[in-house]
Short mmCIF file of C-alpha atoms and ligand atoms in Angstrom, two decimals:
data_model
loop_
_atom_site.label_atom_id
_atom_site.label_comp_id
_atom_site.label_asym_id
_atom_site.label_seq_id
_atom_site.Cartn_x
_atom_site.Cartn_y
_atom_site.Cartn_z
CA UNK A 1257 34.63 26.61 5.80
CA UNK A 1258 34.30 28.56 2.36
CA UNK A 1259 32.21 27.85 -0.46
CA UNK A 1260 32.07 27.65 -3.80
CA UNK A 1261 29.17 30.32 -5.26
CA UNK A 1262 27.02 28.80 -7.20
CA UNK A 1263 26.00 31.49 -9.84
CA UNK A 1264 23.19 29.74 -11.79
CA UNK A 1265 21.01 30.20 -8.67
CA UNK A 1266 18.04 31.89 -9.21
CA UNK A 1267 17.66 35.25 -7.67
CA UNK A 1268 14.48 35.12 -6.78
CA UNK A 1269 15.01 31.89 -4.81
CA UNK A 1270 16.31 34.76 -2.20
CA UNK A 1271 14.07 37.39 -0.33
CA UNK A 1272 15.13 41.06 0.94
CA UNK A 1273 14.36 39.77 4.50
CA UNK A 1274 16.81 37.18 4.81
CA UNK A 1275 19.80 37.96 2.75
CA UNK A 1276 19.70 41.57 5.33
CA UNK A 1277 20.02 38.91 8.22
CA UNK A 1278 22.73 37.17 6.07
CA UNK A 1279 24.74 40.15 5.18
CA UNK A 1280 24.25 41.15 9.05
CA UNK A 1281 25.94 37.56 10.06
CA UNK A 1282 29.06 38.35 7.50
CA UNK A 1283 29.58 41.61 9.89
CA UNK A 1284 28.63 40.52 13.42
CA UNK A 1285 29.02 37.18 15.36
CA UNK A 1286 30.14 35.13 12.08
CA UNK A 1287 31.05 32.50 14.23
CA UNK A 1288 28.57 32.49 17.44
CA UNK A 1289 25.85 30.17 17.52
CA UNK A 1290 23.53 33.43 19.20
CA UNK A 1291 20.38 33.46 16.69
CA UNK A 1292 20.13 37.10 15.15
CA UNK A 1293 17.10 38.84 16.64
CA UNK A 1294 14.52 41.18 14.60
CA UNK A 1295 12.95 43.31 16.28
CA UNK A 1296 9.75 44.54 14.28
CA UNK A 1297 7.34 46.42 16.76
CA UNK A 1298 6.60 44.27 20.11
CA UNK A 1299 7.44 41.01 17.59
CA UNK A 1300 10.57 39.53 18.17
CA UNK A 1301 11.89 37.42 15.44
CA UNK A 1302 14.91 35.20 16.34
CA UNK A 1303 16.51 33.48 13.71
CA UNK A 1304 19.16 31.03 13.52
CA UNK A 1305 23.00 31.35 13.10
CA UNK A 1306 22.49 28.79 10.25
CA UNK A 1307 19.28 27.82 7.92
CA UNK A 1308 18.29 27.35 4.70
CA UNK A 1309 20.18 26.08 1.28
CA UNK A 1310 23.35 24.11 1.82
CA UNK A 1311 26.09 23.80 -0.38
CA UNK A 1312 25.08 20.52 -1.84
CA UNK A 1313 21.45 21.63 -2.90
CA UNK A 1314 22.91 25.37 -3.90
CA UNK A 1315 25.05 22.86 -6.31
CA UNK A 1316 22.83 20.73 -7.74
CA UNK A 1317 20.34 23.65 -8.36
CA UNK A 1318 23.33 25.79 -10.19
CA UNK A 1319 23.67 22.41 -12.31
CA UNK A 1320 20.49 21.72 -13.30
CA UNK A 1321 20.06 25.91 -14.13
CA UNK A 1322 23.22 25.59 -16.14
CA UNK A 1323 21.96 22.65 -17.90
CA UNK A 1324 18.68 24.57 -19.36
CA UNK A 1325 21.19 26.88 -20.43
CA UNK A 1326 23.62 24.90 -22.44
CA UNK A 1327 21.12 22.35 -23.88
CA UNK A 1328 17.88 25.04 -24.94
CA UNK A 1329 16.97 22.53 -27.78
CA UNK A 1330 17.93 18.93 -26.35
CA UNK A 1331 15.41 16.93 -23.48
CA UNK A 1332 16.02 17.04 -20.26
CA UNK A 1333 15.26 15.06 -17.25
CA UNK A 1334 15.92 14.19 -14.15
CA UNK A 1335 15.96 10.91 -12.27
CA UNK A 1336 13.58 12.25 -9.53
CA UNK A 1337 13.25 15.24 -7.21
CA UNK A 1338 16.44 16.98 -7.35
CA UNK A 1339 16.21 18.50 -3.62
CA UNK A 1340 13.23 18.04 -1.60
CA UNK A 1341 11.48 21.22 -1.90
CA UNK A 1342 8.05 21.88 -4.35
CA UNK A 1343 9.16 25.28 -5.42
CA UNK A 1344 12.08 24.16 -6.73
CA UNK A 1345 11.18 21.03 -8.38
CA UNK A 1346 8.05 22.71 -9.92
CA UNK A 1347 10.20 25.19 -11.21
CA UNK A 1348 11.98 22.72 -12.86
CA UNK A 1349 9.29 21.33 -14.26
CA UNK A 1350 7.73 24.19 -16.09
CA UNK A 1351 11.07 24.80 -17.67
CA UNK A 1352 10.71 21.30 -19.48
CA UNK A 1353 12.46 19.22 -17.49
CA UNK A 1354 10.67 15.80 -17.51
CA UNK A 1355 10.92 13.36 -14.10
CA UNK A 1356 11.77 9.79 -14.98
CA UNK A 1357 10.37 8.62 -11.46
CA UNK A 1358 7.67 10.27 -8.96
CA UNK A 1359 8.35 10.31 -5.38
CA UNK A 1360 6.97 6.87 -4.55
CA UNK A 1361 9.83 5.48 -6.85
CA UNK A 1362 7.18 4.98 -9.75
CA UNK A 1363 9.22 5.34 -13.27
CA UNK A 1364 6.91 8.39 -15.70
CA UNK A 1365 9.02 8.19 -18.78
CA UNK A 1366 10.00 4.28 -20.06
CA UNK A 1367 13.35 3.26 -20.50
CA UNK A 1368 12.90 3.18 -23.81
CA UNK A 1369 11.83 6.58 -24.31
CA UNK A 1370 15.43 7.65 -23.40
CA UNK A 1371 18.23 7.89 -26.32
CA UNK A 1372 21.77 9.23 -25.44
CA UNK A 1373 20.60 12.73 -26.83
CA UNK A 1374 19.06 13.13 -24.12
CA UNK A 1375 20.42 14.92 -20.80
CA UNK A 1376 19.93 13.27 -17.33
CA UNK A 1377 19.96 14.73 -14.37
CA UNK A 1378 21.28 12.56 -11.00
CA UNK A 1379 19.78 14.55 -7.79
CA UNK A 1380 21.86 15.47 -5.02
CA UNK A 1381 20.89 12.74 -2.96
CA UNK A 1382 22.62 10.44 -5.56
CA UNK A 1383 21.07 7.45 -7.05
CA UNK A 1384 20.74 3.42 -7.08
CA UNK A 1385 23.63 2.03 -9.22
CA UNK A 1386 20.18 -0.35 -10.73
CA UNK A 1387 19.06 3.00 -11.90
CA UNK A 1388 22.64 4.03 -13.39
CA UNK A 1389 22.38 0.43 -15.11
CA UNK A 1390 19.02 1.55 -16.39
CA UNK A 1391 20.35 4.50 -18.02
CA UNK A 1392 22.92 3.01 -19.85
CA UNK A 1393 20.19 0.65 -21.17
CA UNK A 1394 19.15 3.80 -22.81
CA UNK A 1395 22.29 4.94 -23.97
CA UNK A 1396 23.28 7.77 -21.61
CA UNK A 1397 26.87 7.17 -20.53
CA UNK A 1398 26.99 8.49 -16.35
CA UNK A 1399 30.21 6.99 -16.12
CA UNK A 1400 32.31 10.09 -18.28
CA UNK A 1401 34.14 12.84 -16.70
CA UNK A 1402 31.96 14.78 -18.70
CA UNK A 1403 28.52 13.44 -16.99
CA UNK A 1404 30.33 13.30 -13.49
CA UNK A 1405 31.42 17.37 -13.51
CA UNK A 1406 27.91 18.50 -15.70
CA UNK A 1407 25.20 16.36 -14.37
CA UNK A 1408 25.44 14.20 -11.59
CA UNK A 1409 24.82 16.51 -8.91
CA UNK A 1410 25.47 14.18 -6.21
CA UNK A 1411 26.79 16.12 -3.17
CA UNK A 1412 29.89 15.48 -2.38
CA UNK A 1413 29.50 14.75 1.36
CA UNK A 1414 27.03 11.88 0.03
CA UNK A 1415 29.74 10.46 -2.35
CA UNK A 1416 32.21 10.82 0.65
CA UNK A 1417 29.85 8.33 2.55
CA UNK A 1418 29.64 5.68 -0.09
CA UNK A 1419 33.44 6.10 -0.13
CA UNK A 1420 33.64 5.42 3.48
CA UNK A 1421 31.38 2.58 3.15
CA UNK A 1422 33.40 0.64 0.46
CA UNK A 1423 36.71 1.96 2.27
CA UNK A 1424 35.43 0.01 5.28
CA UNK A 1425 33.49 -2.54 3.43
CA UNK A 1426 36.99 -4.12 1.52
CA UNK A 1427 38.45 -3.78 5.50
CA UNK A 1428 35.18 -7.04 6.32
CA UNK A 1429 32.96 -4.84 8.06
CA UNK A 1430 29.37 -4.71 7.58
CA UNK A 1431 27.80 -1.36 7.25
CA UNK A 1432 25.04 -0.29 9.28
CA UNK A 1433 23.60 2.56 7.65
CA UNK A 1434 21.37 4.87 9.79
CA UNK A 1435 18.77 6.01 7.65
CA UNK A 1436 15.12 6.02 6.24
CA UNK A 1437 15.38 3.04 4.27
CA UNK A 1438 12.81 4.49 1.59
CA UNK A 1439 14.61 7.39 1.25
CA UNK A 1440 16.39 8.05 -2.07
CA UNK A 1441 19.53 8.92 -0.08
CA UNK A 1442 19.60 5.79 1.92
CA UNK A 1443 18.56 3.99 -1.06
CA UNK A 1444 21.37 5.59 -3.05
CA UNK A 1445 24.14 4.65 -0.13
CA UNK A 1446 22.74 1.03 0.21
CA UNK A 1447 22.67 0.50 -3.59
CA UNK A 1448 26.85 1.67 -3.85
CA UNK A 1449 27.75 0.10 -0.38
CA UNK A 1450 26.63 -3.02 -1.08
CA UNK A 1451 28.73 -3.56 -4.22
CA UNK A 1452 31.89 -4.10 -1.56
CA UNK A 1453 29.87 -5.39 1.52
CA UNK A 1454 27.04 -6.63 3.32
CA UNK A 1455 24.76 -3.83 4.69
CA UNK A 1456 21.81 -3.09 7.07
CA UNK A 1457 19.36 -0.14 7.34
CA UNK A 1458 18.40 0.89 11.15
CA UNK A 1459 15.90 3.81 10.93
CA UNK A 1460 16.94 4.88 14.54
CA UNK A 1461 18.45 4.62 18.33
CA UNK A 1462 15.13 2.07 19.17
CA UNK A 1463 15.60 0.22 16.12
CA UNK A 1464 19.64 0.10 16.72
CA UNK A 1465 18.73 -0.93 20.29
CA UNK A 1466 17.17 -4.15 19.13
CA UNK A 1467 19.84 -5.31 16.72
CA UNK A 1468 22.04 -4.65 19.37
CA UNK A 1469 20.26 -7.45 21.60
CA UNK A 1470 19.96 -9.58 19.11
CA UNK A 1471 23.91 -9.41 18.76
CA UNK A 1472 24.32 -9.81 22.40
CA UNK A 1473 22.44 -12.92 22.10
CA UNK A 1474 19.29 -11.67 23.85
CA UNK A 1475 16.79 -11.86 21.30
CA UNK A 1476 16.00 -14.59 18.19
CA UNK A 1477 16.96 -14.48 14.70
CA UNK A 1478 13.38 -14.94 14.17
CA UNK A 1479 12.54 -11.91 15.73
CA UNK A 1480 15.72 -9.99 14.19
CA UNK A 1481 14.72 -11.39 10.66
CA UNK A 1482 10.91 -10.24 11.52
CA UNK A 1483 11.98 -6.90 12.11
CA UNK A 1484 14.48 -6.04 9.63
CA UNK A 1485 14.26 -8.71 6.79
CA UNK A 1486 14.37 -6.80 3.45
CA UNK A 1487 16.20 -3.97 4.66
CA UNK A 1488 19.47 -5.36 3.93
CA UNK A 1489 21.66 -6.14 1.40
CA UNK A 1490 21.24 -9.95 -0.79
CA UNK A 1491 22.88 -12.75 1.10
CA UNK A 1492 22.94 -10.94 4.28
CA UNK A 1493 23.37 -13.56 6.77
CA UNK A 1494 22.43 -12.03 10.61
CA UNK A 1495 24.22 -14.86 12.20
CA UNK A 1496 27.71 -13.82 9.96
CA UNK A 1497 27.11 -10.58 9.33
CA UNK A 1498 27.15 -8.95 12.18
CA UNK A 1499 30.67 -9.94 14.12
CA UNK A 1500 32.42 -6.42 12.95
CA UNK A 1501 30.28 -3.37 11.65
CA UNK A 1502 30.95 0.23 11.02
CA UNK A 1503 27.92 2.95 11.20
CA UNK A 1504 27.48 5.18 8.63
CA UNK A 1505 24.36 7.73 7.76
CA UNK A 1506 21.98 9.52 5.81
CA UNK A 1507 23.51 12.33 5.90
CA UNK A 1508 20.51 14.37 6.94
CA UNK A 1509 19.64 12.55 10.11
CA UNK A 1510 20.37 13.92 14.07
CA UNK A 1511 23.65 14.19 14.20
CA UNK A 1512 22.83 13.36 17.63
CA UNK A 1513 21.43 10.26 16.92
CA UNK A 1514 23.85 8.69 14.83
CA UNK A 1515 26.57 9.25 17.58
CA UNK A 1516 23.59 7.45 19.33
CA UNK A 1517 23.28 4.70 17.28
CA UNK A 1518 27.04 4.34 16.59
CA UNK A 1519 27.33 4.17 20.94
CA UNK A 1520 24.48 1.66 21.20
CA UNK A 1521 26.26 -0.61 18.75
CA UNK A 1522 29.95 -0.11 19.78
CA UNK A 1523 28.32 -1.31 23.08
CA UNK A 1524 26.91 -4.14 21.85
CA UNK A 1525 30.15 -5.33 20.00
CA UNK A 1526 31.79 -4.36 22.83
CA UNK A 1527 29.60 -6.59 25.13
CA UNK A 1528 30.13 -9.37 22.79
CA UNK A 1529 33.90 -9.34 21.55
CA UNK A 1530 35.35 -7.57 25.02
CA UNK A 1531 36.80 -3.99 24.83
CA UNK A 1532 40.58 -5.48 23.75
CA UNK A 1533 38.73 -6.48 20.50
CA UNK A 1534 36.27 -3.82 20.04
CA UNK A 1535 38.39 -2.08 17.13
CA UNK A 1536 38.57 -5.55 14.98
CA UNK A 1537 34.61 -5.29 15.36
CA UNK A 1538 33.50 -2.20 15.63
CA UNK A 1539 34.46 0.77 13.36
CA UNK A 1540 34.53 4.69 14.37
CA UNK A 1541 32.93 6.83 11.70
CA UNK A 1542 31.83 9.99 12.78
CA UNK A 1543 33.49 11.66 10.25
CA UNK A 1544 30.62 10.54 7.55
CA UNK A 1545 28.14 13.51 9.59
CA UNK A 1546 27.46 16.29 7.18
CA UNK A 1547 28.63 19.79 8.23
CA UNK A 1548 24.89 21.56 6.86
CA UNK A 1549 23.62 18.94 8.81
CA UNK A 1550 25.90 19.65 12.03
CA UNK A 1551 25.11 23.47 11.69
CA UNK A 1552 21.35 23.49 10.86
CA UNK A 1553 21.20 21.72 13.96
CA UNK A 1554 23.67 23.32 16.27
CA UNK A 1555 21.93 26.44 15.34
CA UNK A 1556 18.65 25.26 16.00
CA UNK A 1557 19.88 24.24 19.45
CA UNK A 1558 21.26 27.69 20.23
CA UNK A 1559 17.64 28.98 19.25
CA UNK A 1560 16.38 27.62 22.05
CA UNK A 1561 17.97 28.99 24.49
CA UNK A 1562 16.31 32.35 24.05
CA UNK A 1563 13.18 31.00 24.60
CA UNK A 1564 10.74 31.42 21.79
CA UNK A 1565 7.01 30.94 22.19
CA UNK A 1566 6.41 29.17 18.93
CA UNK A 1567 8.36 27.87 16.22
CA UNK A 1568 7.70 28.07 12.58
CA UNK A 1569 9.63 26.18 10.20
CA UNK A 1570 9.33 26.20 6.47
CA UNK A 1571 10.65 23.16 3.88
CA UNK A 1572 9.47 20.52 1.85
CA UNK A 1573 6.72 17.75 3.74
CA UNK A 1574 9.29 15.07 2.83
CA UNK A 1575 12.64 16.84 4.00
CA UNK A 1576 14.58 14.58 6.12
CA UNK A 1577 16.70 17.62 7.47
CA UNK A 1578 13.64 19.82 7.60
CA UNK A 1579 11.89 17.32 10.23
CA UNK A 1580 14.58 17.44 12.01
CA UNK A 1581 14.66 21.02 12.78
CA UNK A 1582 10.73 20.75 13.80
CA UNK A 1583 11.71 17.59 15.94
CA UNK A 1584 14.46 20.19 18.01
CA UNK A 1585 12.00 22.76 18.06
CA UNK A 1586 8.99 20.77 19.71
CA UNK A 1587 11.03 19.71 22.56
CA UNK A 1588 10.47 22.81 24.11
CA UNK A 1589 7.84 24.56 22.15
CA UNK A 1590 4.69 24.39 19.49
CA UNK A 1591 5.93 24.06 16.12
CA UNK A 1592 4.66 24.04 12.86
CA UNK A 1593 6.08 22.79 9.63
CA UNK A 1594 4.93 24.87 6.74
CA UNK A 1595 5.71 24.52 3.14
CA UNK A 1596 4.97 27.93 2.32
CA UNK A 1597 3.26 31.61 3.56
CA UNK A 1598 0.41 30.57 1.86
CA UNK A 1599 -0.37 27.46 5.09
CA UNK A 1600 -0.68 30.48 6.97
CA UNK A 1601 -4.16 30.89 6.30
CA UNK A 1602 -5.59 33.75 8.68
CA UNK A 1603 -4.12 35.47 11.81
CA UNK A 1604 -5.49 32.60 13.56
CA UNK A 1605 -5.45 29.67 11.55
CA UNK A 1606 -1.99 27.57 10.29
CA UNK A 1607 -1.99 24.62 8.34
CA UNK A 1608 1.03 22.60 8.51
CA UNK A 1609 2.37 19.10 8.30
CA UNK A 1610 1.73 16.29 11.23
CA UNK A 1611 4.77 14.29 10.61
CA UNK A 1612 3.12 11.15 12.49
CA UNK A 1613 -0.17 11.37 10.61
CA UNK A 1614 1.96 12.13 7.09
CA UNK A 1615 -0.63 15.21 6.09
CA UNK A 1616 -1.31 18.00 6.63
CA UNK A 1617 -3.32 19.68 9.31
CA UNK A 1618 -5.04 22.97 10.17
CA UNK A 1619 -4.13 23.99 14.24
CA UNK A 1620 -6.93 26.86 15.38
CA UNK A 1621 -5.23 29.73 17.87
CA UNK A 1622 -1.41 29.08 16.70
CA UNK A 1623 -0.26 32.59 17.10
CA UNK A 1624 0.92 34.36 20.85
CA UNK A 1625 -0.39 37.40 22.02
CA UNK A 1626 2.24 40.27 21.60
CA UNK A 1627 4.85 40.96 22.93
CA UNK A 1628 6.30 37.00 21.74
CA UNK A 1629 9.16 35.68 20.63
CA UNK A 1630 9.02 33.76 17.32
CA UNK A 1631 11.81 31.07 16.04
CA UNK A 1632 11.66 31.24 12.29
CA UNK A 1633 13.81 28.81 10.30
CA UNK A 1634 14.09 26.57 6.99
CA UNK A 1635 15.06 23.43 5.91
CA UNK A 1636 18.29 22.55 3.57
CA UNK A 1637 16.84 22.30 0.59
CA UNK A 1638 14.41 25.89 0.99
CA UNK A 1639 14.96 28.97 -0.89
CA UNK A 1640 15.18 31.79 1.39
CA UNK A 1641 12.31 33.76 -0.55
CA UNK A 1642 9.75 31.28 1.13
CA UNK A 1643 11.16 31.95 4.54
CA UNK A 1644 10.67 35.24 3.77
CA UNK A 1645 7.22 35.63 3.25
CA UNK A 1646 6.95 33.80 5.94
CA UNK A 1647 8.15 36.52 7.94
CA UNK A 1648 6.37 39.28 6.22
CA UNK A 1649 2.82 37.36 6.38
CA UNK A 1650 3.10 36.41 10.26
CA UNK A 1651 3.94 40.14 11.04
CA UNK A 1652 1.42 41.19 8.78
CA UNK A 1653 -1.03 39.44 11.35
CA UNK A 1654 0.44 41.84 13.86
CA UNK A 1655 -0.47 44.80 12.35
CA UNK A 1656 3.23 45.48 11.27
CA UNK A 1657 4.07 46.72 7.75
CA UNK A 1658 7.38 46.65 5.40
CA UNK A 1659 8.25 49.95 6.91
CA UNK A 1660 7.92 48.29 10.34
CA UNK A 1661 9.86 45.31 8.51
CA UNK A 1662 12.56 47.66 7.57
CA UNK A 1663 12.87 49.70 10.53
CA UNK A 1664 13.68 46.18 12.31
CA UNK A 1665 16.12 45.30 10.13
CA UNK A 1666 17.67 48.55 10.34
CA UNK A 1667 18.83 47.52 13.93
CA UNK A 1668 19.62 43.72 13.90
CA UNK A 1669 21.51 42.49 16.71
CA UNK A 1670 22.44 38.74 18.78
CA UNK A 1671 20.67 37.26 20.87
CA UNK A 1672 23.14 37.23 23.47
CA UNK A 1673 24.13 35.05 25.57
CA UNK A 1674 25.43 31.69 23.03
CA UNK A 1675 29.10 31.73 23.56
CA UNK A 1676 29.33 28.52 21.59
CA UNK A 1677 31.56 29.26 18.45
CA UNK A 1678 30.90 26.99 15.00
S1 LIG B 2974 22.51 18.34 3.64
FE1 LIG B 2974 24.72 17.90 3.50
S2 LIG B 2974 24.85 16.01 2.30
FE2 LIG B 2974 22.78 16.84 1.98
S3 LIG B 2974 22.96 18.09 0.14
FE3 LIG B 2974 23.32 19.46 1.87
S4 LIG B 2974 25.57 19.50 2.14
FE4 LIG B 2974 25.04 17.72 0.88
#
């Protein structure tokens, strides 16, 4: 698949580090899944086939650069976080542009505040259409071509979900939408999917599980309503709304798990209506996964079968895709999720986020003796220059320098054996 280059990307969102491993991968096993190995003394650094920005957030950061640019003397904002990454929104920020909400959904600047003068900014997650509504209140028109192509830096392989949804919504089915229903994503799909249908957030294959009994008849309404009351769309009826259904996603969940959830459902409908109906109640929608999504993960998959002895793993606190990666990686190893080089605060001491507490937490003793094996990756929506510290700090703690650094790069190879091909 070829890309678009986005050339309003900073260049220092990139590090030396990384874009060597990059321009290694153009050469040598473009399409293995093998992680590339750097070899920097008795550290070995194994790093995945695919990490860091994907095309959607390399878009919506070229649009919001090119923005600045064009408009030096008008205001600018943004609805919210344009990616999920600090660096990048900060960056943002000190370049004037103004946030109209904070990440708990809180609006900063009043509607009124607004005029049409002004340019707006739609992240690449995409927004609520109640939000759209709120901006026309203040005169800014997102419905022109010319909004569409310059600001609204929705990613396409969100749009192509909402798409799906009302494609399948006009065909009667409800959409089940596995996601985090406070997530502006999810929030974004709900708010466009349920202009056409009825819809329902499941958060995951245990929560899918239980509206699955409750369509099979095995559990209450009362205890269906209990659990996921409010996290569907208005006039959502669980005793109508539920005979046909299609399963669409956030598009930064486990791939995994929304084949998952889309099995435990077909099951269910298939339990209920008998497999000669299932396709008049049940509708197949894989096609809705995102490809950065698909990779990140494949790749992070492949990583493990080399074996590392610790996994670090640098994005935002509240990247969906990011938590992912650390959720592969601690099947099989300890992994930290950093946001930066500077969590690495000594040789022995990380601090990094506890995704069940929600904060962040300083682990004593992180690091292997050498020789180890480290798994180094990044979220989505994290400029490579952050995963390159990274690198540089943690072999710093080694004793290793930049000419150690270099020499290593010098001599990249696979970590062979991965046959799999992307
Ligand atoms: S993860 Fe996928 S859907 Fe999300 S911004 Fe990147 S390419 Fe788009």
């Amino acid at each position: 698949m070829a890309f678009k280059q986005f050339d309003r990307v900073p260049n220092y969102y990139a590090g030396e580090i990384i874009q060597q491993i990059k321009n290694f991968r153009q050469e040598e096993g473009k399409r293995s899944l093998a992680p590339t190995r750097l070899t920097i003394g008795q550290l070995e650094v194994l790093v995945p086939r695919h990490f860091g920005f994907c095309f959607g957030v390399e878009r919506a950061i070229h649009m919001a650069f090119s923005a600045l640019e064009r408009h030096p003397d008008r205001d600018i904002h943004l609805v919210n976080e344009i990616i999920h990454n600090p660096l990048v929104n900060d960056d943002l920020r000190t370049r004037g542009i103004r946030f109209l909400y904070d990440s708990d959904g809180q609006r900063q600047v009043p509607e009124k505040s607004l005029s049409g003068d002004d340019v707006v900014l739609i992240p690449a997650f995409g927004t609520t259409l109640e939000i759209e509504a709120s901006l026309h209140r203040s005169d800014v028109d997102t419905s022109s071509v010319s909004f569409r192509e310059n600001y609204d830096t929705t990613c396409p392989f969100v749009s192509k979900v909402w798409d799906r949804g009302e494609e399948l919504g006009r065909e009667g089915f409800t959409i089940i939408i596995h996601g985090k229903f406070g997530h502006e994503e999810t929030q974004a799909t709900h708010s466009h999917t349920e202009q056409h249908t009825r819809t329902l957030v499941v958060r995951d294959a245990e929560e899918a599980s239980r509206a699955a009994d409750y369509i099979m008849g095995r559990t209450s309404q009362d205890a269906f309503v209990a659990e996921f009351g409010g996290k569907w769309s208005q006039g959502f009826d669980p005793a109508t709304d539920l005979d046909r259904v299609a399963v669409v996603n956030q598009t930064t969940m486990l791939a995994e798990e929304t084949r998952q959830v889309a099995g435990i459902l077909r099951e269910a409908m298939r339990d209920r209506f008998g497999e000669d109906h299932i396709d008049e109640h049940f509708a197949d929608t894989n096609d809705t996964l995102c490809y950065a999504t698909n990779w990140n993960q494949n790749a992070t998959k492949a990583l493990l079968d080399a074996e590392p002895d610790v996994a670090v793993i640098v994005g935002g606190y509240n990247s969906s895709n990011t938590a992912h990666l650390v959720e592969i990686c601690e099947t099989v190893m300890p992994s930290f999720l950093i946001s930066s080089a500077e969590e690495l605060l000594s040789p022995d001491q990380i601090r990094h986020f506890d995704s069940e507490a929600k904060t962040t937490t300083v682990t004593d003793a992180w690091r292997p003796q050498l020789p180890t094996r480290l798994a180094v990756t990044s979220g989505a929506s994290c400029p490579d220059v952050l995963m390159n510290s990274v690198v540089e700090k943690i072999a710093s703690f080694y004793g290793y320098d930049q000419g150690d650094i270099m020499a290593g790069l010098s001599s990249l190879s696979l970590h062979e054996p991965t046959a799999d091909v992307v």
